[in-house]
PDB file of C-alpha atoms in Angstrom:
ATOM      1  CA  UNK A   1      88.405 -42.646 -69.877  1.00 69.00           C
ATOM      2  CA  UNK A   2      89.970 -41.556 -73.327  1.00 74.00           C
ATOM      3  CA  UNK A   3      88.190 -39.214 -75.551  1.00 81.00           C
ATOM      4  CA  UNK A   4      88.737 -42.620 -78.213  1.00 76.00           C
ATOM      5  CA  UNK A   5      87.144 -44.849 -75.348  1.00 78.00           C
ATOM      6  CA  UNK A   6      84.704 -42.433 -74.843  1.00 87.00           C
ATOM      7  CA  UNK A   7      83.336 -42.885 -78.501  1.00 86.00           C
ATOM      8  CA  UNK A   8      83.731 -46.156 -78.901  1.00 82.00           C
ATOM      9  CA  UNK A   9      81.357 -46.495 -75.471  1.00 86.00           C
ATOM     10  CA  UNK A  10      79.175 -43.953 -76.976  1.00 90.00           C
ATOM     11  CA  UNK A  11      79.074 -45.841 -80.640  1.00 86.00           C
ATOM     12  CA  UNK A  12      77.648 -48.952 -77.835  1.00 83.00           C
ATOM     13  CA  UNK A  13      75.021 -47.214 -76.700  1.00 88.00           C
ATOM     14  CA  UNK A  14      73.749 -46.430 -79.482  1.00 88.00           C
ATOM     15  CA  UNK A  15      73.906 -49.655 -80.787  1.00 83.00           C
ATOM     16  CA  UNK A  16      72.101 -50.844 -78.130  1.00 82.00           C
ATOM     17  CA  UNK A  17      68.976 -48.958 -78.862  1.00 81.00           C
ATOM     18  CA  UNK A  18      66.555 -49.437 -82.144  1.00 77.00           C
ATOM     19  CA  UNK A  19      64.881 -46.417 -81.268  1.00 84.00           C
ATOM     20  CA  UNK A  20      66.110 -42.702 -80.993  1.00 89.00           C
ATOM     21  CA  UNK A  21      67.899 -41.949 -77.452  1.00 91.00           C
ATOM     22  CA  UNK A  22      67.727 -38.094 -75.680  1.00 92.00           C
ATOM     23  CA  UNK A  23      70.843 -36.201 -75.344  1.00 91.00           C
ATOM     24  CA  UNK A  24      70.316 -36.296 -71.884  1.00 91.00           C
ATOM     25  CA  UNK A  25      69.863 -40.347 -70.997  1.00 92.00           C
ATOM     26  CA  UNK A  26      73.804 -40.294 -73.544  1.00 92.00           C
ATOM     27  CA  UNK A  27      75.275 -37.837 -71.521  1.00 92.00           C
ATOM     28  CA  UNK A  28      74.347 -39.585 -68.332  1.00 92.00           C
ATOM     29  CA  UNK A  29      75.400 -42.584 -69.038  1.00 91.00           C
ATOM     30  CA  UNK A  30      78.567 -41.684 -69.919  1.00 92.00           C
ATOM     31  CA  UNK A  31      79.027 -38.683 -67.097  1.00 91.00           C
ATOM     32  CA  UNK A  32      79.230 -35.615 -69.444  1.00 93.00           C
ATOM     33  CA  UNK A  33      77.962 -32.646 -70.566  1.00 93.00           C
ATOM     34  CA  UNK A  34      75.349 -32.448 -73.383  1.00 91.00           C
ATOM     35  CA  UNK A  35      77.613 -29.615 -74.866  1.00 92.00           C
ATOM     36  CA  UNK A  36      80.606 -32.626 -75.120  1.00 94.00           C
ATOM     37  CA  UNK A  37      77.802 -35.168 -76.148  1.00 92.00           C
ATOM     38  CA  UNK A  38      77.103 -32.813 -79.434  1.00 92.00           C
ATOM     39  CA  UNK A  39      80.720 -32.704 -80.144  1.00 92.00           C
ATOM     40  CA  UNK A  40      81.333 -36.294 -79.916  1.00 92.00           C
ATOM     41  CA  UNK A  41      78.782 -37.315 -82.304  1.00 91.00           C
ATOM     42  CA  UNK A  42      79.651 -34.406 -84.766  1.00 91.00           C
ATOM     43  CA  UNK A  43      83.186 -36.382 -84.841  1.00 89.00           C
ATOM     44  CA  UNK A  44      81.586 -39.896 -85.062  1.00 88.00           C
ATOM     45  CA  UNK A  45      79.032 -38.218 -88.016  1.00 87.00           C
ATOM     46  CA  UNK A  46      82.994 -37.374 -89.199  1.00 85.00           C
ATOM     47  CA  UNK A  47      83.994 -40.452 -89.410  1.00 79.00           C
ATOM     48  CA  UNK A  48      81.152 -42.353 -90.699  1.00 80.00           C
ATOM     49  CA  UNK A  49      78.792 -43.274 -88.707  1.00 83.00           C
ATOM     50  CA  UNK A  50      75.520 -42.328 -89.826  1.00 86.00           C
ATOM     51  CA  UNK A  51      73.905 -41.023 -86.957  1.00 89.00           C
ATOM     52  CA  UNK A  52      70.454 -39.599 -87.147  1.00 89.00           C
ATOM     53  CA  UNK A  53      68.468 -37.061 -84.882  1.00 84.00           C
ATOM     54  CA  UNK A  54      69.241 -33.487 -83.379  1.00 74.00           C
ATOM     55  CA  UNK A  55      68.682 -32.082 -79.972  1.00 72.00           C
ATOM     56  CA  UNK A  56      65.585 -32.162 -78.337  1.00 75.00           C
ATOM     57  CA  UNK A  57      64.864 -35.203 -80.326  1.00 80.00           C
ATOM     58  CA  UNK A  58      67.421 -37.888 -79.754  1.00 89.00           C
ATOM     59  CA  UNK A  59      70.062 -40.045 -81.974  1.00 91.00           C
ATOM     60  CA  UNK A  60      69.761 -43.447 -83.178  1.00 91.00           C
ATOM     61  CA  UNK A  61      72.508 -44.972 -85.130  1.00 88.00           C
ATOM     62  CA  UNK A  62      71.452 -46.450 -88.553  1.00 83.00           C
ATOM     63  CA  UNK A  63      73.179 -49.599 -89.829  1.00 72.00           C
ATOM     64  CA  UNK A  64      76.168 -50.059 -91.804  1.00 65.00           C
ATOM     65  CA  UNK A  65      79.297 -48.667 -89.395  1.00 61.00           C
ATOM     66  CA  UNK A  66      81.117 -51.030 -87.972  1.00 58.00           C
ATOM     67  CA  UNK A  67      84.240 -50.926 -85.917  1.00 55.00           C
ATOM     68  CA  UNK A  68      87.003 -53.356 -86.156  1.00 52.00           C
ATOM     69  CA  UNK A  69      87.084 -56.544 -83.751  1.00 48.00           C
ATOM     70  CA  UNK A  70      90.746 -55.115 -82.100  1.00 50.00           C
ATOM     71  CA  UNK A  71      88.451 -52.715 -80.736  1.00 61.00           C
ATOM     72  CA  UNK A  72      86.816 -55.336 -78.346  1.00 71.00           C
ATOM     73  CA  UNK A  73      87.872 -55.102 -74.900  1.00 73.00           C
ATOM     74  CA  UNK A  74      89.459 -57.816 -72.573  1.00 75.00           C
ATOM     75  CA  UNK A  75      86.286 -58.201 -71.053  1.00 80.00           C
ATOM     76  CA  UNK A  76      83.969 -58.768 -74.519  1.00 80.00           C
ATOM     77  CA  UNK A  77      86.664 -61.224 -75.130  1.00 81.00           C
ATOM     78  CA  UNK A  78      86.148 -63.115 -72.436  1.00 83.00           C
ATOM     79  CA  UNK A  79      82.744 -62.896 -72.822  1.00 86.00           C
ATOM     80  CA  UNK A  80      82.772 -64.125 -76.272  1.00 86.00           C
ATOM     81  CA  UNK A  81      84.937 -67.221 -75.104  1.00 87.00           C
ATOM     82  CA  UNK A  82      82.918 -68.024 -72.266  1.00 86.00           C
ATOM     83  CA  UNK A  83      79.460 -67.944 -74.700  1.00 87.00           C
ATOM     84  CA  UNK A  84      81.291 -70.092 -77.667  1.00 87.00           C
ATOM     85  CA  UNK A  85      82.701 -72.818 -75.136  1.00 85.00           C
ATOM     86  CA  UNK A  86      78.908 -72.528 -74.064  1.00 83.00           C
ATOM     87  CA  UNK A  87      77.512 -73.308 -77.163  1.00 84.00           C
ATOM     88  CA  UNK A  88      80.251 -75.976 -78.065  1.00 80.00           C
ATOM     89  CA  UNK A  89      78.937 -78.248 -75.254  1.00 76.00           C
ATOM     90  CA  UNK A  90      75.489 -78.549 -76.390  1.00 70.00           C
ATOM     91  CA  UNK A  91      73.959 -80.840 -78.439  1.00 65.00           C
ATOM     92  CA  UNK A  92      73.474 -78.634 -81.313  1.00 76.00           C
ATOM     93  CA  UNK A  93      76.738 -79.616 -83.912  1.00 80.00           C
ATOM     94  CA  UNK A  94      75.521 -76.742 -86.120  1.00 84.00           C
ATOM     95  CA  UNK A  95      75.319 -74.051 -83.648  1.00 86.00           C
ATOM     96  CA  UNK A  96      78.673 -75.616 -82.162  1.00 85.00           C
ATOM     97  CA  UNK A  97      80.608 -75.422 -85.856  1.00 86.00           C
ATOM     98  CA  UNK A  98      79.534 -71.750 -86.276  1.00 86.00           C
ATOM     99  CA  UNK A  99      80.678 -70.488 -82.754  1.00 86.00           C
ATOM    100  CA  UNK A 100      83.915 -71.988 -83.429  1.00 85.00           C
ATOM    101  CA  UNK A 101      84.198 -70.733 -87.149  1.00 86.00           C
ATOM    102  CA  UNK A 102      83.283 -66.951 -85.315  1.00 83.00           C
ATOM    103  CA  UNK A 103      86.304 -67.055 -82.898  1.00 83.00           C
ATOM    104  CA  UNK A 104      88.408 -68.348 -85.566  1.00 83.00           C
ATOM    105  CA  UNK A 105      87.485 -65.196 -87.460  1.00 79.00           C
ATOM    106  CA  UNK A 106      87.874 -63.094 -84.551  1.00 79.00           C
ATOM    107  CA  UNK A 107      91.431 -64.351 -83.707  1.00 79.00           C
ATOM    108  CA  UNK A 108      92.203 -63.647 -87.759  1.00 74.00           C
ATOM    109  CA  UNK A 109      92.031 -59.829 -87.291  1.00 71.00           C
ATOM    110  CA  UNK A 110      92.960 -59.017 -83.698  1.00 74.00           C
ATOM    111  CA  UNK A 111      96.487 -57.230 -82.941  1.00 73.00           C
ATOM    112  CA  UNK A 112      98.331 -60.163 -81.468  1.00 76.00           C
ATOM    113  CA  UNK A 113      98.335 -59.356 -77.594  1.00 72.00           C
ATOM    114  CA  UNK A 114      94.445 -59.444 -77.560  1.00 74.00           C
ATOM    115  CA  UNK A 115      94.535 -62.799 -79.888  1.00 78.00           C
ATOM    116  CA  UNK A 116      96.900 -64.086 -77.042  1.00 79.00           C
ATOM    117  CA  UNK A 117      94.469 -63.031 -74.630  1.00 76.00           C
ATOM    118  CA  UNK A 118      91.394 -64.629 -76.633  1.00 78.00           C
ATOM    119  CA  UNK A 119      93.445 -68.405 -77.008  1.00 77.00           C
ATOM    120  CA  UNK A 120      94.814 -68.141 -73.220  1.00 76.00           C
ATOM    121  CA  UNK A 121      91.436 -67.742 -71.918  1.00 76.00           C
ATOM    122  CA  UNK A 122      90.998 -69.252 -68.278  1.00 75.00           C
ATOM    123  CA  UNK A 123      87.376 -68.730 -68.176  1.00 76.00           C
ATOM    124  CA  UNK A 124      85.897 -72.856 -68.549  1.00 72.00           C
ATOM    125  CA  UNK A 125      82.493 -74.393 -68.831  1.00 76.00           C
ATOM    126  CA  UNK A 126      81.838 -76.767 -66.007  1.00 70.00           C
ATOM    127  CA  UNK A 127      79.531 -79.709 -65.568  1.00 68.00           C
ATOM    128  CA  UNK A 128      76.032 -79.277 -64.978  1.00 64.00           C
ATOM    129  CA  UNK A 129      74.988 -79.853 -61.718  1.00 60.00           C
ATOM    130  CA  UNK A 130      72.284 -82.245 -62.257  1.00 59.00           C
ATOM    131  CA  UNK A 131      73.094 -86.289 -63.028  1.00 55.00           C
ATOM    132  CA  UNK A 132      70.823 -86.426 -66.106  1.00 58.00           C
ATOM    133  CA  UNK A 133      72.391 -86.658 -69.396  1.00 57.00           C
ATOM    134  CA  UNK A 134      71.577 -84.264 -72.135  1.00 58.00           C
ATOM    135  CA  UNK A 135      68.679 -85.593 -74.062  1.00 65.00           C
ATOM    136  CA  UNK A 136      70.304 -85.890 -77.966  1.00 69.00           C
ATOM    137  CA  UNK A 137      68.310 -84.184 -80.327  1.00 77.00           C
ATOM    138  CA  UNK A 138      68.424 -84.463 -84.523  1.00 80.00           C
ATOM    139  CA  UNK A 139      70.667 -81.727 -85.155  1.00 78.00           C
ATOM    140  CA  UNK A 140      68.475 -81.306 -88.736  1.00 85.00           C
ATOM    141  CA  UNK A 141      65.552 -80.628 -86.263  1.00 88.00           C
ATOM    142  CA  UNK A 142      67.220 -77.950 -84.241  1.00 88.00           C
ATOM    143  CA  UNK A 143      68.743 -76.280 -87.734  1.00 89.00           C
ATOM    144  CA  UNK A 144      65.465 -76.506 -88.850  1.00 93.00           C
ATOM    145  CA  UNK A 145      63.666 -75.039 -85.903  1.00 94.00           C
ATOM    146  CA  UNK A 146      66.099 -71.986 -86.016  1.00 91.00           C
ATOM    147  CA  UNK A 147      65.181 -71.479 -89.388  1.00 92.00           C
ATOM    148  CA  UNK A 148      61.840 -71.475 -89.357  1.00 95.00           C
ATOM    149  CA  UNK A 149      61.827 -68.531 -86.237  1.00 94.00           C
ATOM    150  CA  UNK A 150      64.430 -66.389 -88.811  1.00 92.00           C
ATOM    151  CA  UNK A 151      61.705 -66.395 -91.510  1.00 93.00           C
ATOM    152  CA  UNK A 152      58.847 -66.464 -89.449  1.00 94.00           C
ATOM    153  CA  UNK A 153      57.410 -69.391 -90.809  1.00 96.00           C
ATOM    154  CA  UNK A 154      54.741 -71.580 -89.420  1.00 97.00           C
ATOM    155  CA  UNK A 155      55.288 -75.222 -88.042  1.00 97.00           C
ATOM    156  CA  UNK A 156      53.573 -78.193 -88.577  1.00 97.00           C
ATOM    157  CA  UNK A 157      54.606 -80.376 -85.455  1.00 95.00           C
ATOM    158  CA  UNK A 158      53.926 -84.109 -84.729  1.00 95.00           C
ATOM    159  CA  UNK A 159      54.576 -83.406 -80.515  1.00 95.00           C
ATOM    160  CA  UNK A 160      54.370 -86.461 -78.222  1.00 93.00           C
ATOM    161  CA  UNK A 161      53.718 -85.267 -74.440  1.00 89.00           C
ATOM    162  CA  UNK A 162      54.721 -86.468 -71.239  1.00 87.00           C
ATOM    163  CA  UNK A 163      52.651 -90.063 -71.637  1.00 90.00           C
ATOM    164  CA  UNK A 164      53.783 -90.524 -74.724  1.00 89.00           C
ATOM    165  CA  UNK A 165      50.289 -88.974 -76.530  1.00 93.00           C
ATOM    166  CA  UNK A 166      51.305 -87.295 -80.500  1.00 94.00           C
ATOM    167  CA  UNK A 167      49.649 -84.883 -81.509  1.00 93.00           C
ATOM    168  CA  UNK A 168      49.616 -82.735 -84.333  1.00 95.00           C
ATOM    169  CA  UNK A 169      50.368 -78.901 -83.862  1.00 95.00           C
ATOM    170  CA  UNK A 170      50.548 -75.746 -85.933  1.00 96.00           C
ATOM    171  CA  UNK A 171      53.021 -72.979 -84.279  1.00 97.00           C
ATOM    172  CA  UNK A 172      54.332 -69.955 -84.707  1.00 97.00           C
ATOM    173  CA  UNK A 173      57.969 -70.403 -83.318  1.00 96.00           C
ATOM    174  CA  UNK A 174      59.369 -67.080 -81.864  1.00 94.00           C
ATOM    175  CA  UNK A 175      62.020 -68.958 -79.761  1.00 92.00           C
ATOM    176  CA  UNK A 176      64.307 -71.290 -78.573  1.00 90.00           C
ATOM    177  CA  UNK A 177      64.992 -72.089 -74.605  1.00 88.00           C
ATOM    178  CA  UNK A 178      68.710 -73.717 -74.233  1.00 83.00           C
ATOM    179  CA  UNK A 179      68.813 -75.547 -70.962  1.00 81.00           C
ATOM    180  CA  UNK A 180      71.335 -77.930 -69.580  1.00 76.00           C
ATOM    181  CA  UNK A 181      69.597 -81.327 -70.577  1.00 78.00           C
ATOM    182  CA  UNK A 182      66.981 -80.322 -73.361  1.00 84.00           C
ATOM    183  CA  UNK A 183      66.022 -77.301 -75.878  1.00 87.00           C
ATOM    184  CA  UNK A 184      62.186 -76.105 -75.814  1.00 92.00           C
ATOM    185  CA  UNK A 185      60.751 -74.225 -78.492  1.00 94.00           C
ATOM    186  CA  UNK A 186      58.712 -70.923 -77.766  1.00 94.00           C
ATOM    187  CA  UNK A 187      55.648 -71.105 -79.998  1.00 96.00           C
ATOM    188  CA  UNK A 188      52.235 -69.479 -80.553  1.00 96.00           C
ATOM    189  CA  UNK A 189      50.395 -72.698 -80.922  1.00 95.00           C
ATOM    190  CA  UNK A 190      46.999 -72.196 -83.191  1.00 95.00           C
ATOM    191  CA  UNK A 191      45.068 -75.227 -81.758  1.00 92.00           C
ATOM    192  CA  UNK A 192      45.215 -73.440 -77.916  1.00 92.00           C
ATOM    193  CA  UNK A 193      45.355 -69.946 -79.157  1.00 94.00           C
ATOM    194  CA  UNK A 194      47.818 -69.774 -76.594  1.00 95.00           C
ATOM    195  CA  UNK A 195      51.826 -69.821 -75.482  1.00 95.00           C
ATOM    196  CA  UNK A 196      52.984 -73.387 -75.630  1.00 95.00           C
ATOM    197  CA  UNK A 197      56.221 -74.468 -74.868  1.00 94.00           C
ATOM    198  CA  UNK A 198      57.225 -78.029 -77.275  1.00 95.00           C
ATOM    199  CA  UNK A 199      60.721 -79.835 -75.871  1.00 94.00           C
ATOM    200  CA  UNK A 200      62.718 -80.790 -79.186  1.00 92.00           C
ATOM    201  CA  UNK A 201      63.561 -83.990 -77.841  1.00 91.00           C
ATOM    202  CA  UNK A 202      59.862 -84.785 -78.389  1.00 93.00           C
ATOM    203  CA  UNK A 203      59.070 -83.353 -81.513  1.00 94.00           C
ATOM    204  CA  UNK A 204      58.427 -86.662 -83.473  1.00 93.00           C
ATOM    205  CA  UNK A 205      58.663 -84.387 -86.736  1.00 93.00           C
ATOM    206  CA  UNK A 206      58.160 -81.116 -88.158  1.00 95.00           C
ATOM    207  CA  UNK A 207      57.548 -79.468 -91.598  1.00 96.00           C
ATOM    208  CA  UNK A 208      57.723 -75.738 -91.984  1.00 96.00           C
ATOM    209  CA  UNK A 209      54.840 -74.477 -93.840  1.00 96.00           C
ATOM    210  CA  UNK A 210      54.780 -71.772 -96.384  1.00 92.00           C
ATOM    211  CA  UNK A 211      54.093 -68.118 -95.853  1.00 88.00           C
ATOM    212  CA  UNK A 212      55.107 -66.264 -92.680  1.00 92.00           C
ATOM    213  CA  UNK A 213      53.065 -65.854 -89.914  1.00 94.00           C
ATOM    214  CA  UNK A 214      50.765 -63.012 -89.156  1.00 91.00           C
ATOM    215  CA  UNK A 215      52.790 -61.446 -86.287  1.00 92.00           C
ATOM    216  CA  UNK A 216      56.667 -60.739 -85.643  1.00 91.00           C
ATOM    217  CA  UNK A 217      58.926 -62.447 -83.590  1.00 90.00           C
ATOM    218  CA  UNK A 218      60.022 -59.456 -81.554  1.00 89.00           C
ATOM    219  CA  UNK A 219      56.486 -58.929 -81.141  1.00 92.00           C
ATOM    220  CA  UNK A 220      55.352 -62.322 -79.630  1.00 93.00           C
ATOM    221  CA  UNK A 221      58.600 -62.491 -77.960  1.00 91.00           C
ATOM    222  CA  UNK A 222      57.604 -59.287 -75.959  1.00 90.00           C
ATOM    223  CA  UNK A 223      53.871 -60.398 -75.033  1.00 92.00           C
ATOM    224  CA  UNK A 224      55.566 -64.328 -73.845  1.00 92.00           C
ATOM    225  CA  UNK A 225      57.854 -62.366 -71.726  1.00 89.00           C
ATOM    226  CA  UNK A 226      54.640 -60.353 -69.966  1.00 90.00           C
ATOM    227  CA  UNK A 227      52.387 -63.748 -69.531  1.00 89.00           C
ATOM    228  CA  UNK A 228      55.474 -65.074 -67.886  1.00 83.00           C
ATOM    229  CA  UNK A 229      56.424 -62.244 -66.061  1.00 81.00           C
ATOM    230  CA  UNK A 230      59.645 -62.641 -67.230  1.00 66.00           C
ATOM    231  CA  UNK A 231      61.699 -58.617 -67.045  1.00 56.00           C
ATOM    232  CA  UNK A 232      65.117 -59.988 -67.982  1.00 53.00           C
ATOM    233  CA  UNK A 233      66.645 -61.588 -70.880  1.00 50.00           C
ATOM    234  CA  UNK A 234      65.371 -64.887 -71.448  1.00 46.00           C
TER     235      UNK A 234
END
């Protein structure tokens, strides 16, 4: 590759990581020398990028440098098609809305061959392969259900089970399952002192208390993926 490409992959990496990241593991993954590693991010530090760390320590790449979408490749494109036409087909209008308003955006800035590219895309959502419907859902409950895991905020749940049984619940929503018939909400749920999964679709109502809860998102997130023994992205 390019020495450009190379430090646009190398501004990725970076990205990808919250924590600081050896000289070695960056030089590996992009097949170089440590020697060309420290003179690639001297010229990003050039240009920019605030990139913290030294040798022997690692870099991490602090927030506020961005790069401008006719960077994105023909692949992220298609990627970020693929995921929109996703998200337009479920039964969430507001989620739907804002992954159209994002390509719209997108399409705005890019050099024209790449916005042909992003309009011509062939890659399509098909069908789910089951019969059942999708099970419609309030979209105010799903807005509000998003909002409540972005602040952190407790919910008070009236959740009717399988029989048809409410019952009143207090979680801590960390996050929310999209599946091809119904949405389920990942929640620390105070009455079991346990993981509880709630489908939205029987959620009779909610309220979201005030105050955040005790623990972060990430945090919970992280502990529901090792009781599940989930080690991929859920």
């Amino acid at each position: 590759m390019s020495r450009s490409e190379r430090l646009l992959e190398l501004l990725q990496i970076l990205r990808r990581h919250r924590h600081p990241v050896s000289g070695q593991d960056l030089a590996a993954e992009l097949d170089i020398s440590l020697r060309t590693l420290y003179r690639d991010i001297a010229s990003l530090q050039a240009q920019g990028a605030v990139i913290e760390g030294e040798a022997g320590v690692g870099y991490v790449l602090r927030a506020g440098f961005t790069l401008p979408p006719l960077m994105f490749s023909q692949e992220e494109i298609e990627a970020l098609v693929l995921g929109s036409r996703w998200v337009t087909t479920r039964h969430d209008t507001q989620l739907a809305q804002a992954a159209r308003n994002a390509l719209a955006k997108i399409a705005a800035v890019l050099p024209a061959a790449l916005r042909d590219d992003l309009e011509a895309s062939t890659l399509l959502v098909g069908p789910s392969a089951r019969k059942e419907h999708p099970v419609p859902v309030d979209p105010d409950i799903l807005g509000q259900i998003r909002l409540a895991i972005r602040q952190q905020s407790r919910l008070e749940l009236h959740y009717a089970d399988a029989e048809g049984q409410v019952s009143q619940r207090i979680i801590w929503p960390f996050g929310l399952g999209f599946f091809d018939q119904v949405q389920v909400v990942l929640g620390w749920c105070e009455l079991r002192q346990d993981f509880r999964h709630f489908r939205t679709d029987r959620i009779q109502s909610l309220t979201i208390l005030e105050g955040r809860y005790s623990r972060s998102r990430q945090s919970l997130l992280k502990d529901w993926r090792k009781a599940q023994n989930i080690t991929r992205e859920f």
